[in-house]
Amino acid sequence: MNKTEIPNTAAARRIPQEPGRRLIRQIARRYDLYLMLLIPITWYLVFHYGPLYGLQIAFKNFNPGKGILGSSWVGFEHFQRFFDSYYFWRLLWNTLSINLFSLLIAFPVPIMLALLINEIGSKRYSKLLQNVTYIPHFISVVVIVGILTVLLSPSGPVNMLIQALGGTPTRFMESAAWFKTIFISSNIWQNMGWQSIIYIAALSGINPQLYEAAKMDGASRIRRIWHVSLPGIVPVIVILLILDIGQFMNIGFEKILLMQNNLNLESSDVISTFVYTTGILKGEYSYTAAIGLFNSLINLTLLLLVNRFARKTSDTSLW
């Protein structure tokens, strides 16, 4: 055999080891940063991945006295019970409709607010607008619901104005027809300022020369927003949209529970509140674990589909 055909065994042994050695050297060089990662990694392992072990109670008749391992298997019985229940379609429709309307109506509002703040020439007024819109985010949900109750009560300011205009007072908080409107609109008011922060940061990163070039070409302010500002923040919009859709089936549980009553239950009864009232208050842990797993699987499916669609149609995606 020609000497040139004999492989260098020492080099051959080093080749597969180089990535591992490179990683070890990198960790050793930046060990302080990797030590800082231990806290979030531990937090995720304990509070996110650890509880996955308990998902098996969705397929069992869980008995706290027997524990998870001692409880008997029932397969998909709890899922079938939920799908066959008379309230299944009501829970699913309320959950989907509230999230869908929130996505269609509430998602664009922070974008428009960020564009408005970015276009205000005076820094004083732009800072004032930012502060005014940020403040509601720091108000407790309990306080928000209390404010809504006072404003929309039969003797509150809103009904007093309706009466002054010749209308009939309405019990807004007890009306199933008004529940979704009140919930979504109050969410917009409370969160639009906080959610606009990331869009304002993205707008500040756009090259100012693009605006100057567009202005020299005779582009109006609307044209500059449409052709410079919006394309500059499209990657951020896509990422946040994917994240929002990944949480599509999750609603503000605390706020809905506080606003919920027997009169508006037809519109306010969603999967998260049903899991609380049935699982926690009534102790049907296996049944509600199955419902929660069904809810999470829908979120995961939507996240995968939307991320795949975004990756195929644009250069932006989560992975």
Coordinates of C-alpha atoms in Angstrom, one line a residue, residues 124-311:
R124 CA -41.7 65.9 25.3
Y125 CA -45.0 64.9 23.9
S126 CA -43.8 61.5 22.8
K127 CA -42.5 60.7 26.4
L128 CA -45.8 62.0 27.8
L129 CA -47.7 59.7 25.5
Q130 CA -45.5 56.7 26.4
N131 CA -45.9 57.3 30.2
V132 CA -49.7 57.7 29.9
T133 CA -50.0 54.5 28.0
Y134 CA -47.6 52.5 30.2
I135 CA -49.2 53.3 33.5
P136 CA -52.3 51.0 33.2
H137 CA -50.0 48.0 32.8
F138 CA -48.8 48.4 36.4
I139 CA -52.4 48.5 37.8
S140 CA -53.5 45.2 39.5
V141 CA -56.0 43.1 37.6
V142 CA -58.3 43.3 40.7
V143 CA -58.2 47.0 40.6
I144 CA -58.9 47.0 36.8
V145 CA -62.0 44.9 37.3
G146 CA -63.0 47.1 40.2
I147 CA -62.8 50.2 38.0
L148 CA -64.8 48.5 35.3
T149 CA -67.5 47.5 37.8
V150 CA -67.8 51.1 39.1
L151 CA -67.8 52.7 35.6
L152 CA -70.2 50.2 34.1
S153 CA -72.6 49.7 37.0
P154 CA -76.3 50.7 36.5
S155 CA -75.6 53.9 38.5
G156 CA -72.1 54.5 37.1
P157 CA -70.8 57.3 34.9
V158 CA -71.3 55.4 31.6
N159 CA -75.0 54.6 32.3
M160 CA -75.5 58.2 33.5
L161 CA -74.2 59.5 30.2
I162 CA -76.5 57.0 28.3
Q163 CA -79.5 58.3 30.3
A164 CA -78.5 61.9 29.6
L165 CA -78.5 61.1 25.9
G166 CA -82.0 59.6 26.2
G167 CA -80.9 55.9 26.3
T168 CA -81.8 53.0 28.6
P169 CA -79.2 52.0 31.3
T170 CA -77.6 48.6 30.6
R171 CA -76.1 46.1 33.1
F172 CA -72.9 45.7 31.2
M173 CA -71.0 43.5 33.7
E174 CA -74.0 41.1 33.9
S175 CA -74.6 40.9 30.2
A176 CA -73.2 37.9 28.2
A177 CA -73.4 40.0 25.0
W178 CA -71.1 42.7 26.4
F179 CA -68.6 40.5 28.2
K180 CA -66.1 39.9 25.3
T181 CA -66.2 43.5 24.2
I182 CA -65.5 44.7 27.7
F183 CA -62.8 42.1 28.3
I184 CA -60.9 42.8 25.0
S185 CA -61.2 46.6 25.1
S186 CA -60.0 46.8 28.7
N187 CA -57.1 44.5 27.8
I188 CA -56.1 46.8 25.0
W189 CA -56.2 49.8 27.3
Q190 CA -54.2 48.1 29.9
N191 CA -51.4 46.5 27.8
M192 CA -51.0 48.5 24.6
G193 CA -48.4 50.8 26.0
W194 CA -46.3 48.1 27.5
Q195 CA -46.5 45.9 24.4
S196 CA -45.4 48.8 22.2
I197 CA -42.0 49.1 23.9
I198 CA -40.4 46.4 21.8
Y199 CA -41.8 48.0 18.6
I200 CA -40.4 51.4 19.6
A201 CA -37.0 49.8 20.2
A202 CA -37.1 48.2 16.8
L203 CA -38.1 51.5 15.1
S204 CA -35.2 53.2 16.8
G205 CA -32.8 50.8 15.1
I206 CA -33.9 51.7 11.6
N207 CA -31.3 53.7 9.7
P208 CA -32.3 57.4 9.6
Q209 CA -30.8 57.7 6.1
L210 CA -33.6 55.6 4.8
Y211 CA -36.1 58.2 6.0
E212 CA -34.0 61.0 4.5
A213 CA -33.8 59.2 1.2
A214 CA -37.5 58.6 1.1
K215 CA -38.1 62.3 2.0
M216 CA -35.8 63.4 -0.9
D217 CA -37.8 61.2 -3.2
G218 CA -40.9 63.1 -2.3
A219 CA -42.5 60.4 -0.1
S220 CA -45.2 61.6 2.2
R221 CA -45.2 60.7 5.9
I222 CA -47.7 57.9 5.3
R223 CA -45.5 56.6 2.5
R224 CA -42.4 56.7 4.8
I225 CA -44.3 54.7 7.4
W226 CA -45.5 52.2 4.9
H227 CA -42.2 51.7 3.0
V228 CA -39.6 52.3 5.7
S229 CA -41.0 51.9 9.2
L230 CA -43.2 48.9 8.7
P231 CA -40.7 46.8 6.7
G232 CA -38.1 47.7 9.4
I233 CA -40.1 46.1 12.2
V234 CA -41.7 43.2 10.2
P235 CA -39.2 40.6 11.7
V236 CA -40.2 41.7 15.2
I237 CA -43.9 41.6 14.3
V238 CA -43.6 38.1 12.9
I239 CA -41.8 36.8 16.0
L240 CA -44.3 38.3 18.4
L241 CA -47.2 37.0 16.3
I242 CA -45.8 33.5 16.4
L243 CA -45.3 33.7 20.2
D244 CA -48.9 35.1 20.6
I245 CA -50.4 32.3 18.5
G246 CA -48.3 29.8 20.6
Q247 CA -50.4 31.0 23.6
F248 CA -53.6 31.2 21.6
M249 CA -55.6 29.0 23.9
N250 CA -54.4 30.7 27.1
I251 CA -56.5 33.6 28.3
G252 CA -56.1 36.0 31.2
F253 CA -57.5 33.5 33.7
E254 CA -57.6 35.9 36.7
K255 CA -59.4 38.7 34.9
I256 CA -62.0 36.4 33.4
L257 CA -62.6 34.8 36.8
L258 CA -63.1 38.1 38.5
M259 CA -65.4 39.4 35.8
Q260 CA -67.4 36.1 35.6
N261 CA -70.8 35.7 37.1
N262 CA -73.9 33.5 36.6
L263 CA -75.5 36.0 34.2
N264 CA -72.6 36.2 31.8
L265 CA -71.4 32.6 32.1
E266 CA -72.6 31.9 28.5
S267 CA -69.8 34.1 27.2
S268 CA -67.3 34.1 30.0
D269 CA -66.9 30.3 30.6
V270 CA -63.6 29.3 29.0
I271 CA -61.4 26.3 29.4
S272 CA -59.0 27.9 32.0
T273 CA -61.9 28.9 34.3
F274 CA -63.6 25.5 33.8
V275 CA -60.4 23.7 34.8
Y276 CA -60.1 25.9 37.9
T277 CA -63.7 25.4 39.1
T278 CA -63.9 21.7 38.2
G279 CA -60.3 20.6 39.0
I280 CA -59.4 22.7 42.0
L281 CA -62.7 23.4 43.6
K282 CA -64.4 20.1 42.9
G283 CA -61.2 17.9 43.0
E284 CA -61.6 16.2 39.6
Y285 CA -57.8 16.3 39.0
S286 CA -57.6 13.6 36.2
Y287 CA -60.5 15.0 34.3
T288 CA -59.1 18.6 34.2
A289 CA -55.6 17.4 33.6
A290 CA -56.9 15.8 30.4
I291 CA -58.6 19.1 29.5
G292 CA -55.4 21.0 30.2
L293 CA -53.4 18.6 28.1
F294 CA -55.9 19.0 25.2
N295 CA -55.5 22.8 25.5
S296 CA -51.7 22.6 25.4
L297 CA -51.7 20.3 22.4
I298 CA -53.7 22.8 20.4
N299 CA -51.2 25.6 21.4
L300 CA -48.3 23.4 20.4
T301 CA -49.9 22.5 17.0
L302 CA -50.7 26.1 16.2
L303 CA -47.1 27.2 17.2
L304 CA -45.5 24.5 14.9
L305 CA -47.8 25.4 12.0
V306 CA -47.4 29.1 12.2
N307 CA -43.7 28.9 12.6
R308 CA -43.4 26.6 9.6
F309 CA -45.6 29.0 7.6
A310 CA -43.5 32.0 8.6
R311 CA -40.2 30.2 7.7

